[in-house]
Amino acid sequence: MICEKPKRIKNRSFFFLISFLFLTSFLSLKTLKKVDSQDIRISGSELFSQNDVVKNSSLNFPIRLIFIETNLLEKELRQNLSLKNVSVNRELFPFGLKVYINSRIPIAYGERLLNDEKILGFIDKDGFFINNQNVDEINLNKLTIQVFGWKEKFKKILSEIFIAIENYELEIVKITFSSDGFLTIEEKDLKTIFLGLKPNLIKSQLQIINNLKNEFKKNSFSKKLDNIDLTNPDKPKIKVFKP
């Protein structure tokens, strides 16, 4: 009786060891299995398909699960599909890739130049350009703003403008960057407003625009405006139509 207990313990340990080795081998084999498009599960958006993930990656599908570089795939999908965020996880049960997509929501029409070719798309609240095919049409009904001449370096200044539109009572309908970056906007009541080439001035310029909008609304003066020059915010210039 005294010897049976250690024997049972030894048998149990042997069983656990065999089970562990079997499980480890099984999991290792699963990671060597190849992932194909049907093994990709997408959540967070119905706009993108499994094929979109495959086509917008430099990875050669089918590819073994263990060889999938999730960080690289996330970076490529974020850039190629104009996504706000994306996370990719390798999973064994169920087997495959789990891709969570957070799309960008357009708030303006956009136009950019790429290799001297005009590309139409959209802009989100952070100033990012979204390609046409990466936008859900359900979000396009209420867009009233147009952005021309978009470049990567203008994202921050666009974001500041969109914040001002949200916080103030501004009705900006057009934002234009010239080839050298000169910024001009059009406001429904204040007409054409020149902002110039100094993005560090945008916050003070937008505050002045808001003040002018409030003042002109009180005095019903805005209908006589031609343009406003705020390239030097300390010395604003207002041009009115001559009677």
Coordinates of N, CA and C in Angstrom, one line a residue:
M1 N 0.8 -1.2 0.0 CA 0.0 0.0 0.0 C 0.9 1.3 0.0
I2 N 2.0 1.2 0.7 CA 2.8 2.4 0.8 C 3.5 2.7 -0.5
C3 N 3.8 1.7 -1.3 CA 4.5 1.9 -2.6 C 3.5 2.3 -3.7
E4 N 2.2 2.1 -3.6 CA 1.3 2.4 -4.7 C 1.1 3.9 -4.9
K5 N 1.2 4.7 -3.9 CA 1.0 6.2 -4.0 C 2.1 6.8 -4.9
P6 N 3.4 6.6 -4.6 CA 4.4 7.1 -5.5 C 4.3 6.6 -6.9
K7 N 3.8 5.4 -7.1 CA 3.7 4.8 -8.4 C 2.6 5.6 -9.2
R8 N 1.5 5.9 -8.5 CA 0.4 6.6 -9.1 C 0.8 8.0 -9.5
I9 N 1.6 8.6 -8.7 CA 2.1 10.0 -8.9 C 3.0 9.9 -10.2
K10 N 3.9 8.9 -10.2 CA 4.8 8.8 -11.3 C 4.0 8.6 -12.6
N11 N 3.0 7.7 -12.6 CA 2.2 7.5 -13.8 C 1.5 8.8 -14.2
R12 N 0.9 9.5 -13.3 CA 0.2 10.7 -13.6 C 1.2 11.8 -14.2
S13 N 2.4 11.9 -13.7 CA 3.4 12.8 -14.3 C 3.8 12.4 -15.7
F14 N 3.9 11.1 -15.9 CA 4.2 10.6 -17.2 C 3.1 10.9 -18.2
F15 N 1.8 10.8 -17.7 CA 0.7 11.1 -18.6 C 0.7 12.6 -19.0
F16 N 0.9 13.4 -18.0 CA 0.9 14.9 -18.2 C 2.1 15.3 -19.2
L17 N 3.2 14.6 -19.0 CA 4.3 14.9 -19.9 C 4.0 14.5 -21.3
I18 N 3.4 13.3 -21.5 CA 3.0 12.9 -22.9 C 2.0 13.8 -23.5
S19 N 1.0 14.2 -22.6 CA 0.0 15.1 -23.1 C 0.6 16.5 -23.5
F20 N 1.5 16.9 -22.7 CA 2.1 18.2 -23.0 C 2.9 18.2 -24.3
L21 N 3.7 17.1 -24.5 CA 4.5 16.9 -25.7 C 3.6 16.8 -26.9
F22 N 2.4 16.1 -26.8 CA 1.5 15.9 -27.9 C 0.9 17.3 -28.2
L23 N 0.5 18.0 -27.2 CA -0.2 19.3 -27.5 C 0.8 20.3 -28.1
T24 N 2.1 20.3 -27.6 CA 3.1 21.1 -28.2 C 3.3 20.8 -29.6
S25 N 3.4 19.5 -29.9 CA 3.6 19.1 -31.3 C 2.5 19.5 -32.2
F26 N 1.3 19.3 -31.7 CA 0.1 19.7 -32.4 C 0.0 21.2 -32.7
L27 N 0.3 22.0 -31.7 CA 0.3 23.5 -31.9 C 1.4 23.9 -32.9
S28 N 2.5 23.2 -32.8 CA 3.6 23.5 -33.8 C 3.2 23.2 -35.2
L29 N 2.5 22.1 -35.4 CA 2.1 21.7 -36.7 C 1.0 22.7 -37.2
K30 N 0.2 23.2 -36.3 CA -0.8 24.2 -36.7 C -0.2 25.5 -37.2
T31 N 0.9 25.9 -36.5 CA 1.6 27.2 -36.9 C 2.2 27.0 -38.3
L32 N 2.5 25.8 -38.7 CA 3.2 25.6 -40.0 C 2.1 25.4 -41.1
K33 N 0.9 25.4 -40.7 CA -0.2 25.3 -41.7 C -0.3 26.6 -42.5
K34 N -0.6 26.5 -43.8 CA -0.7 27.7 -44.6 C -2.0 28.5 -44.5
V35 N -1.9 29.8 -44.4 CA -3.1 30.6 -44.3 C -3.4 31.1 -45.8
D36 N -4.7 30.9 -46.1 CA -5.2 31.4 -47.4 C -6.3 32.4 -47.2
S37 N -6.8 33.0 -48.2 CA -7.8 34.1 -48.1 C -9.0 33.6 -47.3
Q38 N -9.4 32.4 -47.4 CA -10.6 32.0 -46.7 C -10.4 31.8 -45.2
D39 N -9.1 31.9 -44.8 CA -8.7 31.8 -43.3 C -8.6 33.2 -42.7
I40 N -9.0 34.2 -43.4 CA -8.9 35.6 -42.9 C -10.3 36.0 -42.4
R41 N -10.4 36.4 -41.2 CA -11.7 36.9 -40.6 C -11.6 38.4 -40.3
I42 N -12.5 39.1 -40.9 CA -12.5 40.6 -40.8 C -13.6 41.1 -39.9
S43 N -13.3 42.0 -39.0 CA -14.3 42.6 -38.2 C -14.1 44.1 -38.1
G44 N -15.2 44.8 -37.8 CA -15.0 46.3 -37.6 C -15.5 47.0 -38.9
S45 N -15.5 46.4 -40.0 CA -16.0 47.0 -41.3 C -16.5 46.0 -42.3
E46 N -17.5 46.3 -42.9 CA -18.1 45.5 -44.0 C -17.6 45.9 -45.4
L47 N -16.8 47.0 -45.4 CA -16.4 47.5 -46.7 C -15.3 46.7 -47.4
F48 N -14.5 46.1 -46.5 CA -13.3 45.4 -47.1 C -13.5 43.9 -47.0
S49 N -12.9 43.2 -48.0 CA -13.0 41.7 -48.1 C -11.7 41.0 -47.8
Q50 N -11.8 39.7 -47.8 CA -10.6 38.9 -47.6 C -9.6 39.2 -48.7
N51 N -10.1 39.3 -49.9 CA -9.2 39.6 -51.1 C -8.5 40.9 -51.0
D52 N -9.2 41.9 -50.4 CA -8.6 43.2 -50.2 C -7.4 43.1 -49.3
V53 N -7.5 42.3 -48.3 CA -6.3 42.1 -47.4 C -5.2 41.4 -48.2
V54 N -5.5 40.4 -49.0 CA -4.4 39.7 -49.7 C -3.8 40.6 -50.8
K55 N -4.6 41.4 -51.5 CA -4.1 42.2 -52.6 C -3.3 43.4 -52.1
N56 N -3.6 43.9 -50.9 CA -2.9 45.1 -50.4 C -1.8 44.7 -49.4
S57 N -1.3 43.5 -49.5 CA -0.1 43.1 -48.7 C 1.0 42.6 -49.6
S58 N 2.2 42.8 -49.2 CA 3.4 42.3 -49.9 C 3.6 40.8 -49.6
L59 N 2.9 40.2 -48.6 CA 3.0 38.8 -48.3 C 2.4 38.0 -49.4
N60 N 3.0 36.8 -49.7 CA 2.6 35.9 -50.7 C 1.7 34.9 -50.1
F61 N 0.4 35.1 -50.2 CA -0.6 34.1 -49.8 C -0.8 33.0 -50.8
P62 N -0.9 31.7 -50.4 CA -1.0 31.2 -49.1 C 0.4 31.2 -48.4
I63 N 0.4 31.5 -47.1 CA 1.7 31.6 -46.4 C 1.5 30.9 -45.0
R64 N 2.6 30.3 -44.6 CA 2.5 29.6 -43.3 C 2.2 30.6 -42.2
L65 N 1.4 30.2 -41.3 CA 0.9 31.1 -40.2 C 2.1 31.7 -39.4
I66 N 3.1 30.9 -39.1 CA 4.2 31.3 -38.3 C 5.1 32.4 -39.0
F67 N 5.0 32.4 -40.3 CA 5.8 33.4 -41.1 C 5.1 34.7 -41.4
I68 N 3.9 34.9 -40.9 CA 3.2 36.1 -41.2 C 3.7 37.2 -40.2
E69 N 4.2 38.3 -40.8 CA 4.7 39.4 -40.0 C 3.5 40.4 -39.8
T70 N 2.9 40.2 -38.6 CA 1.6 41.0 -38.3 C 1.9 42.5 -38.4
N71 N 3.0 43.0 -37.9 CA 3.3 44.4 -37.8 C 3.4 45.0 -39.3
L72 N 4.1 44.2 -40.1 CA 4.2 44.6 -41.5 C 2.9 44.7 -42.2
L73 N 2.1 43.6 -42.0 CA 0.7 43.6 -42.6 C -0.1 44.7 -42.1
E74 N -0.1 45.0 -40.8 CA -0.9 46.2 -40.3 C -0.4 47.5 -41.0
K75 N 0.9 47.7 -41.1 CA 1.4 48.9 -41.7 C 0.9 49.0 -43.2
E76 N 1.0 47.9 -43.9 CA 0.6 48.0 -45.3 C -0.9 48.2 -45.5
L77 N -1.7 47.5 -44.7 CA -3.1 47.7 -44.8 C -3.6 49.1 -44.4
R78 N -2.9 49.6 -43.4 CA -3.2 51.0 -42.9 C -3.0 52.0 -44.0
Q79 N -1.9 51.8 -44.7 CA -1.5 52.8 -45.8 C -2.3 52.5 -47.0
N80 N -2.4 51.3 -47.5 CA -3.0 51.0 -48.8 C -4.5 51.1 -48.8
L81 N -5.1 50.9 -47.6 CA -6.6 51.0 -47.6 C -7.1 52.3 -46.9
S82 N -6.1 53.2 -46.6 CA -6.5 54.5 -46.0 C -7.2 54.3 -44.6
L83 N -6.7 53.4 -43.8 CA -7.4 53.0 -42.6 C -6.9 53.9 -41.4
K84 N -7.8 54.1 -40.5 CA -7.4 54.8 -39.2 C -6.6 53.9 -38.4
N85 N -7.0 52.7 -38.3 CA -6.2 51.7 -37.5 C -6.6 50.3 -37.9
V86 N -5.7 49.4 -37.7 CA -5.9 48.0 -38.0 C -5.0 47.1 -37.1
S87 N -5.6 46.0 -36.7 CA -4.8 45.1 -35.9 C -5.0 43.7 -36.5
V88 N -3.9 43.0 -36.5 CA -3.8 41.6 -37.1 C -3.3 40.6 -36.0
N89 N -4.1 39.6 -35.8 CA -3.6 38.5 -34.9 C -3.6 37.2 -35.5
R90 N -2.6 36.4 -35.2 CA -2.5 35.0 -35.7 C -3.2 34.2 -34.6
E91 N -4.1 33.3 -35.1 CA -4.9 32.5 -34.2 C -4.9 31.0 -34.7
L92 N -4.9 30.1 -33.6 CA -4.9 28.7 -33.9 C -6.3 28.1 -33.9
F93 N -7.1 28.7 -33.0 CA -8.5 28.2 -32.8 C -9.5 29.3 -32.8
P94 N -10.2 29.6 -33.9 CA -10.1 28.9 -35.1 C -8.9 29.3 -35.9
F95 N -8.4 28.5 -36.7 CA -7.1 28.7 -37.4 C -7.3 29.9 -38.4
G96 N -6.2 30.8 -38.4 CA -6.2 31.8 -39.4 C -5.8 33.2 -38.9
L97 N -6.1 34.2 -39.6 CA -5.8 35.6 -39.2 C -7.1 36.3 -38.8
K98 N -7.0 37.0 -37.7 CA -8.1 37.9 -37.3 C -7.7 39.3 -37.6
V99 N -8.5 40.0 -38.4 CA -8.1 41.4 -38.8 C -9.2 42.3 -38.4
Y100 N -8.9 43.2 -37.5 CA -9.9 44.2 -37.0 C -9.5 45.5 -37.7
I101 N -10.5 46.1 -38.4 CA -10.4 47.3 -39.2 C -11.2 48.5 -38.6
N102 N -10.5 49.6 -38.5 CA -11.1 50.9 -38.1 C -11.0 51.8 -39.2
S103 N -12.1 52.1 -40.0 CA -12.0 52.9 -41.2 C -12.0 54.4 -40.8
R104 N -11.6 55.2 -41.8 CA -11.6 56.6 -41.6 C -13.0 57.1 -42.2
I105 N -13.6 58.1 -41.5 CA -14.9 58.7 -41.9 C -14.6 60.0 -42.6
P106 N -15.1 60.1 -43.9 CA -14.8 61.3 -44.7 C -15.7 62.4 -44.2
I107 N -15.1 63.6 -44.2 CA -15.9 64.8 -43.9 C -15.8 65.9 -45.0
A108 N -15.0 65.6 -46.0 CA -14.8 66.5 -47.1 C -14.4 65.7 -48.4
Y109 N -14.8 66.3 -49.5 CA -14.2 65.8 -50.8 C -12.8 66.2 -50.9
G110 N -12.0 65.4 -51.6 CA -10.6 65.8 -51.7 C -10.0 65.6 -53.1
E111 N -9.0 66.3 -53.4 CA -8.3 66.2 -54.7 C -6.8 66.3 -54.4
R112 N -6.0 65.4 -54.9 CA -4.6 65.5 -54.8 C -3.9 65.2 -56.1
L113 N -2.6 65.6 -56.2 CA -1.8 65.4 -57.4 C -0.8 64.3 -57.1
L114 N -0.7 63.3 -58.0 CA 0.2 62.2 -57.8 C 0.8 62.0 -59.2
N115 N 2.1 62.3 -59.3 CA 2.8 62.1 -60.6 C 2.1 62.9 -61.7
D116 N 1.7 64.2 -61.4 CA 1.0 65.1 -62.3 C -0.4 64.6 -62.7
E117 N -0.9 63.6 -61.9 CA -2.3 63.2 -62.2 C -3.2 63.5 -61.1
K118 N -4.4 64.1 -61.4 CA -5.3 64.4 -60.3 C -6.1 63.2 -59.9
I119 N -6.1 63.0 -58.6 CA -6.7 61.8 -58.0 C -7.8 62.3 -57.1
L120 N -9.1 61.9 -57.3 CA -10.2 62.3 -56.5 C -10.4 61.3 -55.3
G121 N -10.8 61.9 -54.2 CA -11.0 61.1 -53.0 C -11.7 61.9 -51.9
F122 N -11.3 61.6 -50.7 CA -12.0 62.3 -49.6 C -11.0 62.6 -48.5
I123 N -11.4 63.4 -47.5 CA -10.5 63.8 -46.4 C -11.3 63.5 -45.1
D124 N -10.5 63.0 -44.1 CA -11.2 62.8 -42.8 C -10.8 63.9 -41.9
K125 N -11.3 63.9 -40.6 CA -11.2 65.0 -39.7 C -9.7 65.2 -39.3
D126 N -8.9 64.2 -39.5 CA -7.4 64.3 -39.1 C -6.6 64.8 -40.3
G127 N -7.3 65.1 -41.4 CA -6.6 65.6 -42.6 C -6.0 64.5 -43.5
F128 N -6.4 63.3 -43.3 CA -5.8 62.2 -44.1 C -6.6 62.1 -45.4
F129 N -5.9 61.7 -46.5 CA -6.6 61.5 -47.8 C -7.1 60.1 -47.8
I130 N -8.3 59.9 -48.3 CA -8.9 58.5 -48.4 C -9.2 58.3 -49.9
N131 N -8.7 57.2 -50.4 CA -9.0 56.9 -51.8 C -10.5 56.5 -52.0
N132 N -11.0 56.8 -53.2 CA -12.4 56.6 -53.5 C -12.9 55.2 -53.1
Q133 N -12.1 54.2 -53.5 CA -12.6 52.8 -53.3 C -12.6 52.4 -51.8
N134 N -12.0 53.2 -50.9 CA -11.9 52.9 -49.5 C -12.9 53.6 -48.6
V135 N -14.0 54.1 -49.2 CA -15.0 54.9 -48.5 C -16.3 54.2 -48.7
D136 N -17.0 54.2 -47.5 CA -18.4 53.7 -47.5 C -19.3 54.8 -48.0
E137 N -20.1 54.5 -49.1 CA -20.9 55.6 -49.7 C -22.0 56.1 -48.7
I138 N -22.3 55.4 -47.7 CA -23.3 55.8 -46.7 C -22.9 57.1 -46.0
N139 N -21.5 57.4 -46.0 CA -21.0 58.5 -45.3 C -20.9 59.8 -46.2
L140 N -21.3 59.7 -47.4 CA -21.1 60.8 -48.4 C -22.2 61.8 -48.5
N141 N -23.3 61.5 -48.0 CA -24.5 62.3 -48.2 C -24.4 63.8 -47.8
K142 N -23.7 64.0 -46.6 CA -23.8 65.3 -46.0 C -22.5 66.1 -46.2
L143 N -21.6 65.7 -47.1 CA -20.4 66.4 -47.3 C -20.6 67.7 -48.1
T144 N -20.1 68.8 -47.5 CA -20.2 70.2 -48.1 C -18.9 70.9 -48.4
I145 N -17.8 70.3 -47.9 CA -16.5 70.9 -48.0 C -15.7 70.2 -49.1
Q146 N -14.9 71.0 -49.9 CA -14.0 70.5 -50.9 C -12.6 70.9 -50.6
V147 N -11.7 70.0 -50.7 CA -10.2 70.3 -50.5 C -9.5 70.0 -51.8
F148 N -8.7 71.0 -52.2 CA -7.9 70.9 -53.4 C -6.4 71.1 -53.1
G149 N -5.6 70.3 -53.8 CA -4.2 70.4 -53.7 C -3.6 69.7 -52.4
W150 N -4.3 68.6 -52.0 CA -3.9 67.9 -50.8 C -2.5 67.4 -50.9
K151 N -1.7 67.5 -49.8 CA -0.4 66.8 -49.7 C -0.3 66.3 -48.3
E152 N 0.6 65.4 -48.1 CA 0.8 64.7 -46.8 C 1.1 65.8 -45.7
K153 N 1.9 66.8 -46.1 CA 2.4 67.8 -45.1 C 1.2 68.8 -44.7
F154 N 0.1 68.7 -45.4 CA -1.0 69.6 -45.0 C -2.0 69.0 -44.0
K155 N -1.8 67.8 -43.6 CA -2.7 67.1 -42.7 C -3.0 67.9 -41.4
K156 N -2.0 68.4 -40.8 CA -2.1 69.0 -39.5 C -2.9 70.3 -39.7
I157 N -2.6 71.1 -40.7 CA -3.4 72.4 -40.9 C -4.8 72.1 -41.2
L158 N -5.1 71.0 -42.0 CA -6.5 70.7 -42.3 C -7.2 70.3 -41.0
S159 N -6.5 69.5 -40.2 CA -7.2 69.1 -38.9 C -7.5 70.3 -38.1
E160 N -6.7 71.3 -38.1 CA -7.0 72.6 -37.3 C -8.2 73.3 -37.9
I161 N -8.3 73.3 -39.2 CA -9.5 73.9 -39.8 C -10.8 73.2 -39.5
F162 N -10.7 71.9 -39.6 CA -11.9 71.1 -39.3 C -12.3 71.2 -37.8
I163 N -11.4 71.3 -36.9 CA -11.7 71.5 -35.5 C -12.4 72.9 -35.3
A164 N -11.9 73.9 -36.0 CA -12.5 75.2 -36.0 C -13.9 75.2 -36.5
I165 N -14.1 74.5 -37.6 CA -15.5 74.4 -38.2 C -16.4 73.8 -37.1
E166 N -15.9 72.8 -36.4 CA -16.7 72.1 -35.4 C -17.0 73.0 -34.2
N167 N -16.0 73.8 -33.8 CA -16.1 74.6 -32.5 C -16.7 75.9 -32.8
Y168 N -16.5 76.5 -34.0 CA -17.1 77.8 -34.3 C -18.3 77.7 -35.2
E169 N -18.8 78.8 -35.6 CA -20.0 78.8 -36.5 C -19.5 79.1 -37.9
L170 N -18.4 78.5 -38.3 CA -17.9 78.8 -39.7 C -18.5 77.8 -40.7
E171 N -18.7 78.3 -41.9 CA -19.3 77.5 -43.0 C -18.3 77.5 -44.1
I172 N -17.2 76.8 -43.9 CA -16.1 76.8 -44.9 C -16.5 75.8 -46.0
V173 N -16.5 76.2 -47.2 CA -17.0 75.3 -48.3 C -15.8 74.8 -49.2
K174 N -14.7 75.6 -49.2 CA -13.6 75.2 -50.1 C -12.3 75.5 -49.4
I175 N -11.3 74.6 -49.5 CA -10.0 74.8 -49.0 C -9.0 74.4 -50.1
T176 N -8.2 75.4 -50.5 CA -7.3 75.2 -51.6 C -5.8 75.5 -51.3
F177 N -5.0 74.5 -51.6 CA -3.5 74.7 -51.5 C -3.0 74.8 -52.9
S178 N -2.2 75.9 -53.1 CA -1.6 76.1 -54.4 C -0.4 75.1 -54.5
S179 N 0.3 75.0 -55.7 CA 1.4 74.1 -55.8 C 2.5 74.5 -54.9
D180 N 2.6 75.7 -54.4 CA 3.7 76.1 -53.5 C 3.2 76.1 -52.1
G181 N 1.9 75.7 -51.8 CA 1.4 75.6 -50.5 C 0.6 76.8 -50.0
F182 N 0.4 77.8 -50.8 CA -0.4 79.0 -50.4 C -1.8 78.5 -50.2
L183 N -2.3 78.9 -49.0 CA -3.6 78.4 -48.5 C -4.7 79.5 -48.7
T184 N -5.8 79.1 -49.3 CA -6.9 80.0 -49.5 C -8.2 79.2 -49.1
I185 N -9.1 79.8 -48.4 CA -10.3 79.2 -48.1 C -11.5 80.0 -48.5
E186 N -12.6 79.4 -48.7 CA -13.9 80.1 -49.0 C -14.9 79.8 -47.9
E187 N -15.4 80.9 -47.3 CA -16.5 80.8 -46.3 C -17.8 81.3 -46.8
K188 N -18.8 80.7 -46.5 CA -20.1 81.0 -47.1 C -20.5 82.4 -47.0
D189 N -20.2 83.1 -45.9 CA -20.6 84.5 -45.8 C -19.4 85.5 -46.0
L190 N -18.2 85.0 -45.6 CA -17.0 85.9 -45.7 C -16.3 85.8 -47.0
K191 N -16.7 84.9 -47.9 CA -16.2 84.8 -49.2 C -14.7 84.3 -49.2
T192 N -13.9 84.8 -50.1 CA -12.5 84.3 -50.2 C -11.6 84.9 -49.1
I193 N -10.9 84.0 -48.5 CA -10.0 84.4 -47.4 C -8.6 83.9 -47.7
F194 N -7.6 84.8 -47.8 CA -6.2 84.4 -48.1 C -5.5 84.1 -46.7
L195 N -4.9 82.9 -46.6 CA -4.2 82.6 -45.3 C -2.7 82.5 -45.5
G196 N -2.3 82.2 -46.7 CA -0.8 82.3 -47.0 C 0.0 81.0 -46.8
L197 N 1.2 81.2 -46.5 CA 2.2 80.1 -46.5 C 2.7 79.8 -45.1
K198 N 2.2 80.3 -44.1 CA 2.7 80.1 -42.7 C 1.7 79.3 -41.9
P199 N 1.8 77.9 -41.9 CA 0.9 77.1 -41.2 C 0.9 77.3 -39.7
N200 N 2.0 77.9 -39.1 CA 2.0 78.1 -37.7 C 1.1 79.2 -37.2
L201 N 0.5 80.0 -38.2 CA -0.4 81.1 -37.9 C -1.9 80.6 -37.9
I202 N -2.1 79.4 -38.3 CA -3.5 79.0 -38.6 C -4.5 79.2 -37.4
K203 N -4.0 78.9 -36.2 CA -5.0 79.0 -35.1 C -5.4 80.4 -34.9
S204 N -4.5 81.4 -34.9 CA -4.8 82.8 -34.7 C -5.6 83.3 -35.9
Q205 N -5.3 82.8 -37.1 CA -6.1 83.2 -38.3 C -7.6 82.7 -38.2
L206 N -7.8 81.5 -37.7 CA -9.1 80.9 -37.6 C -9.9 81.7 -36.5
Q207 N -9.2 82.1 -35.5 CA -9.9 82.9 -34.4 C -10.3 84.2 -35.0
I208 N -9.5 84.8 -35.8 CA -9.9 86.1 -36.4 C -11.1 85.9 -37.3
I209 N -11.0 84.9 -38.1 CA -12.2 84.6 -39.0 C -13.4 84.4 -38.2
N210 N -13.4 83.7 -37.1 CA -14.6 83.5 -36.3 C -15.1 84.9 -35.7
N211 N -14.2 85.7 -35.3 CA -14.5 87.0 -34.8 C -15.2 87.9 -35.9
L212 N -14.6 87.8 -37.1 CA -15.1 88.6 -38.2 C -16.5 88.1 -38.6
K213 N -16.7 86.8 -38.6 CA -18.0 86.2 -38.9 C -19.0 86.7 -38.0
N214 N -18.7 86.7 -36.7 CA -19.7 87.1 -35.7 C -20.0 88.6 -35.8
E215 N -19.0 89.4 -36.1 CA -19.2 90.8 -36.2 C -20.0 91.2 -37.5
F216 N -19.6 90.5 -38.6 CA -20.3 90.8 -39.8 C -21.7 90.4 -39.9
K217 N -22.0 89.3 -39.1 CA -23.4 88.8 -39.1 C -24.3 89.8 -38.3
K218 N -23.7 90.4 -37.3 CA -24.4 91.4 -36.5 C -24.8 92.6 -37.4
N219 N -23.8 93.0 -38.3 CA -24.0 94.2 -39.0 C -24.5 94.0 -40.5
S220 N -24.8 92.7 -40.8 CA -25.2 92.4 -42.2 C -24.3 93.0 -43.2
F221 N -23.0 92.9 -43.0 CA -22.0 93.5 -43.8 C -21.4 92.5 -44.8
S222 N -21.6 91.2 -44.5 CA -20.8 90.2 -45.2 C -21.2 90.1 -46.7
K223 N -22.4 90.5 -47.1 CA -22.8 90.5 -48.5 C -22.0 91.4 -49.4
K224 N -21.3 92.4 -48.8 CA -20.6 93.3 -49.6 C -19.1 92.9 -49.7
L225 N -18.7 91.8 -49.1 CA -17.3 91.4 -49.1 C -16.8 90.9 -50.4
D226 N -15.6 91.1 -50.8 CA -14.9 90.5 -51.9 C -13.9 89.5 -51.4
N227 N -13.0 89.9 -50.6 CA -12.0 89.0 -50.0 C -11.4 89.5 -48.7
I228 N -10.8 88.7 -48.0 CA -10.1 89.0 -46.7 C -8.7 88.5 -46.8
D229 N -7.7 89.3 -46.5 CA -6.3 88.9 -46.5 C -5.8 88.8 -45.1
L230 N -5.6 87.6 -44.7 CA -5.1 87.3 -43.3 C -3.7 86.7 -43.3
T231 N -3.0 87.0 -44.4 CA -1.6 86.4 -44.5 C -0.7 87.0 -43.4
N232 N -1.1 88.2 -43.0 CA -0.5 88.8 -41.8 C -1.6 89.1 -40.8
P233 N -1.8 88.2 -39.8 CA -3.0 88.3 -38.9 C -3.0 89.6 -38.1
D234 N -1.8 90.2 -37.9 CA -1.7 91.5 -37.2 C -2.2 92.6 -38.0
K235 N -2.3 92.5 -39.3 CA -2.7 93.6 -40.2 C -3.7 93.0 -41.2
P236 N -4.9 92.6 -40.8 CA -5.9 92.0 -41.8 C -6.3 93.1 -42.7
K237 N -6.5 92.6 -44.0 CA -7.0 93.5 -45.0 C -8.3 93.0 -45.6
I238 N -9.3 93.9 -45.6 CA -10.6 93.5 -46.1 C -11.0 94.3 -47.3
K239 N -11.3 93.6 -48.4 CA -11.7 94.3 -49.6 C -13.2 94.1 -49.9
V240 N -13.9 95.2 -50.1 CA -15.3 95.1 -50.4 C -15.6 95.5 -51.8
F241 N -16.8 95.1 -52.3 CA -17.2 95.5 -53.6 C -17.5 97.0 -53.6
K242 N -17.1 97.6 -54.7 CA -17.4 99.0 -54.8 C -18.8 99.2 -55.4
P243 N -19.5 100.2 -54.9 CA -20.9 100.4 -55.4 C -20.9 100.9 -56.8

